[in-house]
XYZ file of C-alpha atoms in Angstrom:
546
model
C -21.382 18.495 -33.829
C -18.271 19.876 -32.166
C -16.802 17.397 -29.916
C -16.746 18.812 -26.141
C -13.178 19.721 -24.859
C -11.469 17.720 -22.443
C -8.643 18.871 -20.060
C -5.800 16.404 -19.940
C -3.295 16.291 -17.392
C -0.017 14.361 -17.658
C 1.317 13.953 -13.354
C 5.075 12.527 -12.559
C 5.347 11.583 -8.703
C 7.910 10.124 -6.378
C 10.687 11.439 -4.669
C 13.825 9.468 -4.115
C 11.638 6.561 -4.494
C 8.319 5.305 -5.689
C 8.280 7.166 -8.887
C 5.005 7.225 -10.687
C 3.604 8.501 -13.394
C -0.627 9.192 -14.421
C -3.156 10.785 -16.762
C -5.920 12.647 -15.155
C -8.741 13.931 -17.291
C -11.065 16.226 -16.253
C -10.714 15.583 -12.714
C -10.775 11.531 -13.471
C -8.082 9.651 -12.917
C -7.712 7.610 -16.503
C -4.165 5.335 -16.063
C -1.942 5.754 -13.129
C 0.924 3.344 -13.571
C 4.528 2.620 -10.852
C 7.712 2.477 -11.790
C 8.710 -0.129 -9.878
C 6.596 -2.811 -12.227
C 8.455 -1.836 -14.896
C 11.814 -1.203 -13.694
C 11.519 -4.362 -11.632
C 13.547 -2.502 -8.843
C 11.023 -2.364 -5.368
C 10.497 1.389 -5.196
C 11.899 2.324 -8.021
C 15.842 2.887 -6.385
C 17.793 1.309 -8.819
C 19.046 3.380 -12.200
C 16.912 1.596 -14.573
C 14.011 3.647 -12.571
C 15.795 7.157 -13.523
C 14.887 6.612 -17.264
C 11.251 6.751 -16.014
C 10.048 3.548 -18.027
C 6.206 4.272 -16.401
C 6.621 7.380 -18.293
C 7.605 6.127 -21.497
C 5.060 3.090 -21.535
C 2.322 5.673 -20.346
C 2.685 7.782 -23.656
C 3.309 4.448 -25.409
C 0.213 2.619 -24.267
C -1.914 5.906 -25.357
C -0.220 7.187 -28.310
C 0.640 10.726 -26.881
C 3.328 12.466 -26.753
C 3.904 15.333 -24.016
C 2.682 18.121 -26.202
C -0.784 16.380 -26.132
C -1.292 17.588 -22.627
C -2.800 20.392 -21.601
C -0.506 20.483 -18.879
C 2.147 18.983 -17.306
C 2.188 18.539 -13.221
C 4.808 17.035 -11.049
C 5.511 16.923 -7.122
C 8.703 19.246 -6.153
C 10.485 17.003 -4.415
C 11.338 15.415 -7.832
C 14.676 16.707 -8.805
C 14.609 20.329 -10.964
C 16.841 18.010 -13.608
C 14.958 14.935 -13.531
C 11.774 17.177 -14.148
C 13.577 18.971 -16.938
C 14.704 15.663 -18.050
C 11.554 14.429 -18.805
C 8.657 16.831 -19.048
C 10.371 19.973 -19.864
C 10.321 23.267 -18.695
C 6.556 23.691 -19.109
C 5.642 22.117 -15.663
C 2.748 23.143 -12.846
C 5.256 22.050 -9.564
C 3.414 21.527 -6.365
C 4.478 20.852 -3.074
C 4.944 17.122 -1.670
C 2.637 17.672 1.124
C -0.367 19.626 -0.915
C 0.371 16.547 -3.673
C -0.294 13.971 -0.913
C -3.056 16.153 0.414
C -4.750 16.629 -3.299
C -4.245 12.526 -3.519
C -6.773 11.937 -0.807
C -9.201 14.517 -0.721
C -9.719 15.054 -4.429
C -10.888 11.347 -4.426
C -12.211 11.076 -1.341
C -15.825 12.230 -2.320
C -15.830 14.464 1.073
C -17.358 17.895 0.594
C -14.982 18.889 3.452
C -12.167 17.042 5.715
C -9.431 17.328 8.105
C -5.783 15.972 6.105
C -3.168 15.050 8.050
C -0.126 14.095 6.160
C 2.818 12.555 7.686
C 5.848 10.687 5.660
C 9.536 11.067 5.903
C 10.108 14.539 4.304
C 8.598 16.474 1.944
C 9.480 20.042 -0.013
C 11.821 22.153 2.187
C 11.782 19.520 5.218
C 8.561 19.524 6.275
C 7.296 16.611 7.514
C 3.944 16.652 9.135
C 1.150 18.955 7.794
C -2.213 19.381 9.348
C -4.832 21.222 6.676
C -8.310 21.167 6.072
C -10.010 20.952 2.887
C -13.784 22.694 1.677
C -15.235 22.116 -1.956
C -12.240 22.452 -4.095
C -9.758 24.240 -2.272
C -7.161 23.215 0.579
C -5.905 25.080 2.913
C -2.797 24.145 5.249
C -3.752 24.915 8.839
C -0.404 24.194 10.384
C 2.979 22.813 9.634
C 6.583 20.939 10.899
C 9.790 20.914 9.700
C 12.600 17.735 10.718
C 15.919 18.526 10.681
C 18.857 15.899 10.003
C 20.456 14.374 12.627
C 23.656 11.895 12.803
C 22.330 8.082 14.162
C 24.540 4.733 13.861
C 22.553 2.986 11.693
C 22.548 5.725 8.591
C 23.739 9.117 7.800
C 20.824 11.038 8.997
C 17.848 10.913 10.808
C 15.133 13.514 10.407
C 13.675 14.876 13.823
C 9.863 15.465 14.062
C 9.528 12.605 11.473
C 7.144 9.981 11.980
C 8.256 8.307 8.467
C 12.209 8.549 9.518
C 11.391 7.263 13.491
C 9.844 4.068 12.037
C 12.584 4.072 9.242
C 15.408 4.279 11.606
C 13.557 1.464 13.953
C 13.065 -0.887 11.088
C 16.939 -0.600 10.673
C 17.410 -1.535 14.136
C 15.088 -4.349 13.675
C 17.272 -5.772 10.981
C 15.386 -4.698 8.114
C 15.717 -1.834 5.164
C 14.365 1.593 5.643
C 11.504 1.302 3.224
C 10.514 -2.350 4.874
C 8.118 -0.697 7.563
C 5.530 -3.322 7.322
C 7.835 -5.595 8.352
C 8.512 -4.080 11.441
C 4.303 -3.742 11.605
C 4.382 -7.593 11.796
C 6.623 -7.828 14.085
C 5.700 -5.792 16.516
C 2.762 -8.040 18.278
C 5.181 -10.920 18.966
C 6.832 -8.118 21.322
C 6.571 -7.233 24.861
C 6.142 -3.187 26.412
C 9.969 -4.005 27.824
C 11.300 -0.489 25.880
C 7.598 1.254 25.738
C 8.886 3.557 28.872
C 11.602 4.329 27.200
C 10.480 5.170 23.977
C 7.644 7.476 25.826
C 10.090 9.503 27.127
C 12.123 10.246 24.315
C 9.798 10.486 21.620
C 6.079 11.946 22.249
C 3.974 14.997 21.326
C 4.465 18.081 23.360
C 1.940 21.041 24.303
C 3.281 22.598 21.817
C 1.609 19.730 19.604
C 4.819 18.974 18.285
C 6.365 15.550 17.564
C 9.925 15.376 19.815
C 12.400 12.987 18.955
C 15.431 12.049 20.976
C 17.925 10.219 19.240
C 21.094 10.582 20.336
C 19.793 10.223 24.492
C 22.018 8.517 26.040
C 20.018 5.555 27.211
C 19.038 5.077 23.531
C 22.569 4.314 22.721
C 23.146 1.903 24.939
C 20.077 0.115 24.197
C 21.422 0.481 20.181
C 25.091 -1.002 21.226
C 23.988 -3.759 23.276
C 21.932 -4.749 20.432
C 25.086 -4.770 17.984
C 27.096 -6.142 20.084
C 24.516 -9.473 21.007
C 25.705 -12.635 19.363
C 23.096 -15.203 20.285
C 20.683 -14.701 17.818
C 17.448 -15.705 19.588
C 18.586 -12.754 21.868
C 18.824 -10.502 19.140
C 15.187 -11.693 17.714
C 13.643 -11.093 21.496
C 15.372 -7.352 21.390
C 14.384 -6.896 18.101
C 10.728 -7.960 18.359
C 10.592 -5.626 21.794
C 11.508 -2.763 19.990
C 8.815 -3.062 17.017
C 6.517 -3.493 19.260
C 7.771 -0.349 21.417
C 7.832 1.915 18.465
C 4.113 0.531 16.724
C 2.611 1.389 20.187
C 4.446 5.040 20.236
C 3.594 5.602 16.474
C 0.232 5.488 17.675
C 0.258 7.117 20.610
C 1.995 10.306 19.170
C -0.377 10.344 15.928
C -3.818 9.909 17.682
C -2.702 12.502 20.258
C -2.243 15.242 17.031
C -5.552 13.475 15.185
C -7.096 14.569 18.195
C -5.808 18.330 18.270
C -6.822 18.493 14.427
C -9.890 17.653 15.363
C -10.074 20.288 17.643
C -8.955 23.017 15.241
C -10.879 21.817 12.266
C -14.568 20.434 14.372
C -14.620 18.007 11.005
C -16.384 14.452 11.071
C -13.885 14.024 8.269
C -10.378 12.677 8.016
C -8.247 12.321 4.910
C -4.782 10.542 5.242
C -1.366 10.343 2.909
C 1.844 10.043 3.276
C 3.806 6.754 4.409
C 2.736 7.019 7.444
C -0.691 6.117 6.383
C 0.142 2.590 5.390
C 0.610 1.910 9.122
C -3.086 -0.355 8.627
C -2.826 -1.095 12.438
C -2.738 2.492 13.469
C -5.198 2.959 11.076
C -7.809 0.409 12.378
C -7.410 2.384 15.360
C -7.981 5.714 14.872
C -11.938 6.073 14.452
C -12.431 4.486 17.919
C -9.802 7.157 19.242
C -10.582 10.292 17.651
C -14.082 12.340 17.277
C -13.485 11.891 13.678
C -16.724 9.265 12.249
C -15.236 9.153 8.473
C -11.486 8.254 7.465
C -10.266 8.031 4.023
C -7.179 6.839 2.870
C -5.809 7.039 -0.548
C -4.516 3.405 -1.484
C -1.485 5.070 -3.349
C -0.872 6.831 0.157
C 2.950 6.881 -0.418
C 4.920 9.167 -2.789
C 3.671 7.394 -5.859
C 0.176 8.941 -4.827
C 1.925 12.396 -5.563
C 1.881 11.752 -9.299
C -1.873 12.102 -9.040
C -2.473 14.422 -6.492
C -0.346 17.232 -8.801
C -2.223 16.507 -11.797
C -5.501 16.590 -9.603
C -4.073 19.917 -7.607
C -3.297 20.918 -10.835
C -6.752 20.437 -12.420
C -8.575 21.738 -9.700
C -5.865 25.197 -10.038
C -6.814 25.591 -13.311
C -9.914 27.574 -14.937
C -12.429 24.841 -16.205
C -15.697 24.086 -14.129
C -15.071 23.179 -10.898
C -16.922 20.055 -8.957
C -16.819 18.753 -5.488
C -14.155 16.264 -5.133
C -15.158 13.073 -6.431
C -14.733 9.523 -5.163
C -11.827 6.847 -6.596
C -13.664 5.016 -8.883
C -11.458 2.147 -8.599
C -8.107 1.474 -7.601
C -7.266 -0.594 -10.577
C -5.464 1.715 -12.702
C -2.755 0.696 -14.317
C -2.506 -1.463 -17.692
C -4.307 -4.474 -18.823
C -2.396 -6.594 -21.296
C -3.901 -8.254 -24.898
C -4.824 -11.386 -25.732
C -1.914 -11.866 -27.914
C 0.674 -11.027 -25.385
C -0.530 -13.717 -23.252
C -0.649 -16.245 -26.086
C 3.124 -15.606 -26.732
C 3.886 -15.920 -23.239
C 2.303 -19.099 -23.233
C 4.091 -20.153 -26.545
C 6.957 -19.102 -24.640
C 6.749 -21.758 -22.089
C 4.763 -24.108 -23.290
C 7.278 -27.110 -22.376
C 6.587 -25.951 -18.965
C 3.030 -25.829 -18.437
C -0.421 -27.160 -19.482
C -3.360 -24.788 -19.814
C -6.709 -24.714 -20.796
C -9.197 -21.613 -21.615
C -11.874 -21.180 -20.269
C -15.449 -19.121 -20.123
C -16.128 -16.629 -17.131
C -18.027 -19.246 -15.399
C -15.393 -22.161 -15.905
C -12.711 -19.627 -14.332
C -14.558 -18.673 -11.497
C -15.707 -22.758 -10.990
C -12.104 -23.915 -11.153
C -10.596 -21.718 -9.094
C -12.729 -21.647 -6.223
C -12.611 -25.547 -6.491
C -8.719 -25.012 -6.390
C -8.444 -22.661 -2.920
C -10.963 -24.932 -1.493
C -9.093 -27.885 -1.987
C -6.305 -26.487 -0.486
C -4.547 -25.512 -3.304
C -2.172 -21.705 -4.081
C -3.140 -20.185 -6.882
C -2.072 -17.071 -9.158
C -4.701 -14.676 -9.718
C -4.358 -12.244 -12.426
C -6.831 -10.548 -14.401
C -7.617 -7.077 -16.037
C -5.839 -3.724 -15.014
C -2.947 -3.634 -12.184
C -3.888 -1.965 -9.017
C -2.225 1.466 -8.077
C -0.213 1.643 -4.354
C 1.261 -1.579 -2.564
C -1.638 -3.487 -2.009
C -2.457 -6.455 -4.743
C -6.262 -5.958 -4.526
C -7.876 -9.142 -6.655
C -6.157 -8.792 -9.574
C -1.835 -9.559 -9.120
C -2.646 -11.708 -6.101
C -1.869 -15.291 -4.705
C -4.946 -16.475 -3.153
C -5.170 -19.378 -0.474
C -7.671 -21.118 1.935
C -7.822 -19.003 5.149
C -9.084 -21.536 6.753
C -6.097 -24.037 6.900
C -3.511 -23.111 9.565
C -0.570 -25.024 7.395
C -0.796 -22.687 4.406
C 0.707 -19.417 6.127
C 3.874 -21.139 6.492
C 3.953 -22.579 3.390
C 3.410 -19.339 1.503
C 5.971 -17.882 3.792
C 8.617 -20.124 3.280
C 8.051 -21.985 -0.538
C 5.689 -19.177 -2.455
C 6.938 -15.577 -1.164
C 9.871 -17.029 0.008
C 10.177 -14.477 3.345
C 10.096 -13.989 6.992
C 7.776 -16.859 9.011
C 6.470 -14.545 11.089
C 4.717 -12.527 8.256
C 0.909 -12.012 8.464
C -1.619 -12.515 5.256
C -5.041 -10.793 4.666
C -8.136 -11.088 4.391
C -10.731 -10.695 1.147
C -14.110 -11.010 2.360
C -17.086 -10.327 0.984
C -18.395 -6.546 2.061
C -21.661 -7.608 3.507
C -20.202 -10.562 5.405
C -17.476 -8.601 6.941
C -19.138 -7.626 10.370
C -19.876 -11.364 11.376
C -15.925 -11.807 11.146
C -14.350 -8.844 12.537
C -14.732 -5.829 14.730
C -15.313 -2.834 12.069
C -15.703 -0.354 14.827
C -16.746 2.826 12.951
C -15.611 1.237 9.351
C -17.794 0.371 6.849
C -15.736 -0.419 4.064
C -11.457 -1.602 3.618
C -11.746 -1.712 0.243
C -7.868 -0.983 -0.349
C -6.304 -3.187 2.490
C -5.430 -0.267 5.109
C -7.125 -0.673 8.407
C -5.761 -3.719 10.515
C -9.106 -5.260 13.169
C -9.804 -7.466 15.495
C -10.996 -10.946 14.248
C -14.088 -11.596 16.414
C -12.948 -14.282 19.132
C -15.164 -17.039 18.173
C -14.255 -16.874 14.298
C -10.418 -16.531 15.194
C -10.252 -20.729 14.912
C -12.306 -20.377 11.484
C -9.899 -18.869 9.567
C -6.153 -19.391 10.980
C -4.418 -18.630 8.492
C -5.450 -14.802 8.170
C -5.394 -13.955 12.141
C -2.247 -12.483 13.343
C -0.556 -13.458 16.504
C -2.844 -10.838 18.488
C -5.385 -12.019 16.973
C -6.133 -8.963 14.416
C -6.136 -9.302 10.385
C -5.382 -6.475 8.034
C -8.762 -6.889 6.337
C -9.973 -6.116 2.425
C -13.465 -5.814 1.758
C -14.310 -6.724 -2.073
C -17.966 -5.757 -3.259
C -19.142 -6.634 -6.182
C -19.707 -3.043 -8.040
C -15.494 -2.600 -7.311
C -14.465 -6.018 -8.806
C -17.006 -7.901 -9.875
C -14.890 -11.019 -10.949
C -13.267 -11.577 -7.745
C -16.161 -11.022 -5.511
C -18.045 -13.856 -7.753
C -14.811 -15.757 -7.167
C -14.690 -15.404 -3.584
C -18.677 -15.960 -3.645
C -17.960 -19.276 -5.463
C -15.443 -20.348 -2.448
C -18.138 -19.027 0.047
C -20.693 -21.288 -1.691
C -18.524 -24.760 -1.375
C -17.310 -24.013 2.024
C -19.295 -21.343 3.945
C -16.170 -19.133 4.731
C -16.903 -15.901 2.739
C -13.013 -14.910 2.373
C -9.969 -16.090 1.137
C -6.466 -15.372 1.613
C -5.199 -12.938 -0.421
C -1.421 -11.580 -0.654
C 0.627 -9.359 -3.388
C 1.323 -11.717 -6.255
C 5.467 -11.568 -6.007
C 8.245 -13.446 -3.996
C 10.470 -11.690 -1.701
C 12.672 -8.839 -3.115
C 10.671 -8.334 -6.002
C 7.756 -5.806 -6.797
C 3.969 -7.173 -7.565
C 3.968 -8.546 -11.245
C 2.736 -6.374 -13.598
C 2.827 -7.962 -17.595
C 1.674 -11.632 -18.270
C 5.808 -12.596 -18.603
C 6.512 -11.342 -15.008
C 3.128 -13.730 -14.166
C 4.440 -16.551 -15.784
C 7.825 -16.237 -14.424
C 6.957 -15.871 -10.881
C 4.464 -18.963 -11.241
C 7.413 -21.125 -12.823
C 10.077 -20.324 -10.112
C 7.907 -20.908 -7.163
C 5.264 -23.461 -5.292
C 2.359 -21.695 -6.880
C -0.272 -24.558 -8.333
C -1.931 -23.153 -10.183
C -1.979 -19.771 -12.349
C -5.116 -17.898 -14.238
C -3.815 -15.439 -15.887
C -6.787 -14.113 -17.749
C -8.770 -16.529 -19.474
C -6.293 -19.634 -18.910
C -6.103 -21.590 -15.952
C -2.132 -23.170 -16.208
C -0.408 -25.879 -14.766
C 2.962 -26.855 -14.399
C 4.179 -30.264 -16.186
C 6.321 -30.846 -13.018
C 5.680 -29.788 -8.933
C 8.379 -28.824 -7.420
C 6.959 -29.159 -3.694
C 4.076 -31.021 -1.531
C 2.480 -29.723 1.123
């Protein structure tokens, strides 16, 4: 019998950052692995990430070589030599924006759908794109373009640039331009005190177009007195203000243009990308603002995401049968490790620890004892999840219910900033008696920030924010059927149907992708307890009490 072709597409994403690197075949997406796990640099910026080692363990894992490939796809923002570098001259390019559009709506499962994409910059300086989308074909309904602008705190600043106004804002907050959830956290300890300011310079016109104002003068003197403040709890108040100032006018600006796309496209659907769509608290806000009744956003939303959506644009350019766009599958699509690699890391360190295998229904018994006694544990199992979200299986998982163990995490385990929030993995069908879903159904890939219902805010302290919202996960059994049990097992012993769930790293470094970045992380922090696959591990020594 002949066997029945199958298209495969080889996709290479990123930009200056978050390179990535996936296999899509017919329309599916098979691995999609991130550079940064592998280079061990966050978003890929340091040289090791140039030599593309996603890339190389991709054909490695598979046992193909780029001839193999049907074709070869890659986002144009990637530099013409780093493409010819490594996948040749025999490359399908397409555009940054229509690779974050493809992304989201070729795995959204909509039949149709507004896209708004918004992000730093993409091909030829645009930088927000408003299209709409019908079977298989996408069609860009109207685009901006940011040009560079000198600021203090960098060489440039883009104007018309939601990804570069929240960049250049987490700089003034004290914090890199690529740490833009930190500035999300911070914002709700804030007060309006700049919000009048901030409206004035940077809003949406009638011409629908983002304005930015950078170089007004009251801006500047805002900016010195900041640099020139010595007394640090000063500086903290100022910087807290101004999160909070530009969080507020984030979402101001990008519900007013949600709201003309609307208008222009009369679709009950909304598709997201871009880095701009990791904003979860503008997110959570945007069904109860818009006419829009369906949002769906890609969990590889930033410019890793574009490593799929060229092999998908380039799939759905090509010749074979054409289907609706079909729904992610799963997020978890990276590499899963074998048995013997996590027996030689245990060898490894076997001074260190003490372990113990176990059955399916040991692992899930021990560990839900473990978070409900209080103890941190390491959770990783199975394939890595694509985008920045650890999603049940490269996570460190906590009570939510103590109020102790936020700090502790902060300060012992992840090692960061205190006033950093933690989220949320409850169980799909339990989710409405905790929070205000307002429109949503389902937060399957941690993007959509909510209210924690008042009376259930003293439940579980140590997943409500300061204002008293959560960025919230849902987990259903069909996506990940081991860690809903698990969470169903904590549920069972203690009637909270959640637990606290955060990326499984410390601060600096990306989420842990093999079993010897596991391991490692475990040993040099307060983590209790790891199960990394079938083993449930201890250390010999503690190095802290709670």
């Amino acid at each position: 019998m002949k066997e029945e072709y199958c298209m495969k597409i080889l996709g290479l994403g990123g930009s200056g950052h978050d390179y990535c690197a996936c296999i899509v075949s017919d329309g599916y997406i098979e691995i999609a692995v991130e550079e940064e796990r592998f280079s061990r640099e966050r978003h890929s910026m340091g040289a090791r990430s140039h030599g593309m080692l996603s890339l190389q363990r991709l054909l490695k894992q598979t046992g193909t070589k780029l001839n193999d490939y049907d074709i070869l796809a890659a986002n144009s923002l990637l530099h013409p030599n780093f493409i010819k570098h490594h996948l040749g001259t025999r490359v399908h390019l397409v555009n940054h924006h229509m690779a974050h559009a493809a992304s989201v709506y070729y795995t959204s499962g909509y039949d149709e759908s507004a896209i708004f994409i918004a992000d730093g910059s993409g091909s030829d300086n645009e930088t927000i794109s408003f299209m709409y989308a019908k079977k298989n074909e996408i069609r860009c309904l109207e685009k901006y373009f940011g040009y560079i602008n000198p600021n203090p705190y960098e060489d440039f600043t883009r104007d018309h640039s939601y990804g570069e106004f929240y960049a250049f804002f987490s700089l003034v907050c004290g914090f890199t331009r690529y740490q833009a959830g930190k500035t999300m956290g911070l914002a709700p300890f804030g007060k309006p005190t700049y919000l009048d300011l901030f409206r004035r310079l940077f809003y949406v016109n009638k011409q629908n177009v983002f304005v930015t104002n950078y170089l007004d003068s009251h801006l500047q003197k805002l900016l010195r007195i900041i640099n020139e403040e010595t007394d640090n709890k000063a500086i903290q108040e100022m910087r807290q203000d101004i999160a909070f100032a530009a969080q507020v006018t984030l979402e101001e600006c990008v519900i007013k243009q949600l709201n003309y796309l609307y208008e222009i496209t009369k679709s009950s659907y909304l598709c997201m990308a871009g880095g701009t769509a990791l904003n979860s608290t503008l997110n959570g806000k945007i069904l109860h603002q818009t006419p829009f009744s369906y949002l769906y956003i890609v969990p590889a939303a930033n410019d890793t995401g574009t490593a799929i959506g060229a092999a998908l644009s380039a799939y759905y350019a090509s010749d074979q049968l054409k289907q609706i766009p079909r729904k992610l599958l799963t997020p978890y699509l990276g590499f899963s490790y074998l048995q013997s690699e996590i027996e030689n890391v245990l060898e490894k360190h076997k001074d260190k620890i003490i372990y113990t295998k176990c059955d399916r229904k040991q692992l899930i018994e021990y560990a839900s004892k473990d978070i409900a006694q209080g103890k941190i544990i390491g959770w990783y199992q199975g394939k890595s999840e694509i985008g920045p979200r650890a999603l049940g299986n490269r996570s460190i998982l906590a009570h939510p219910g103590k109020p102790e163990i936020k700090d502790y995490i902060n300060n012992y385990v992840k090692y960061r900033e205190d006033f950093r929030p933690f989220a949320p993995a409850v169980l799909e069908e339990k989710a409405n008696e905790y929070f205000e879903m307002k429109g949503l159904t389902e937060s399957p890939y941690m993007l959509f920030v909510v209210k924690v219902k008042q009376e259930k805010r003293d439940e579980i302290p140590a997943v409500t924010h300061v204002d008293g919202t959560a960025r919230l996960q849902t987990v259903s059994f069909e996506n990940n059927p081991l860690f809903y049990d698990l969470i169903k097992g904590f549920y069972d012993s203690t009637g909270l149907p959640m637990i606290l769930n955060t990326s499984f790293n410390t601060k600096g470094e990306p989420i842990v992708e093999t079993p010897k970045d596991a391991m490692e992380t475990f040993l040099k922090c307060s983590i209790e307890t790891l199960y990394l696959d079938q083993y449930k591990i201890e250390k010999v020594s503690k190095q802290y009490e709670m």
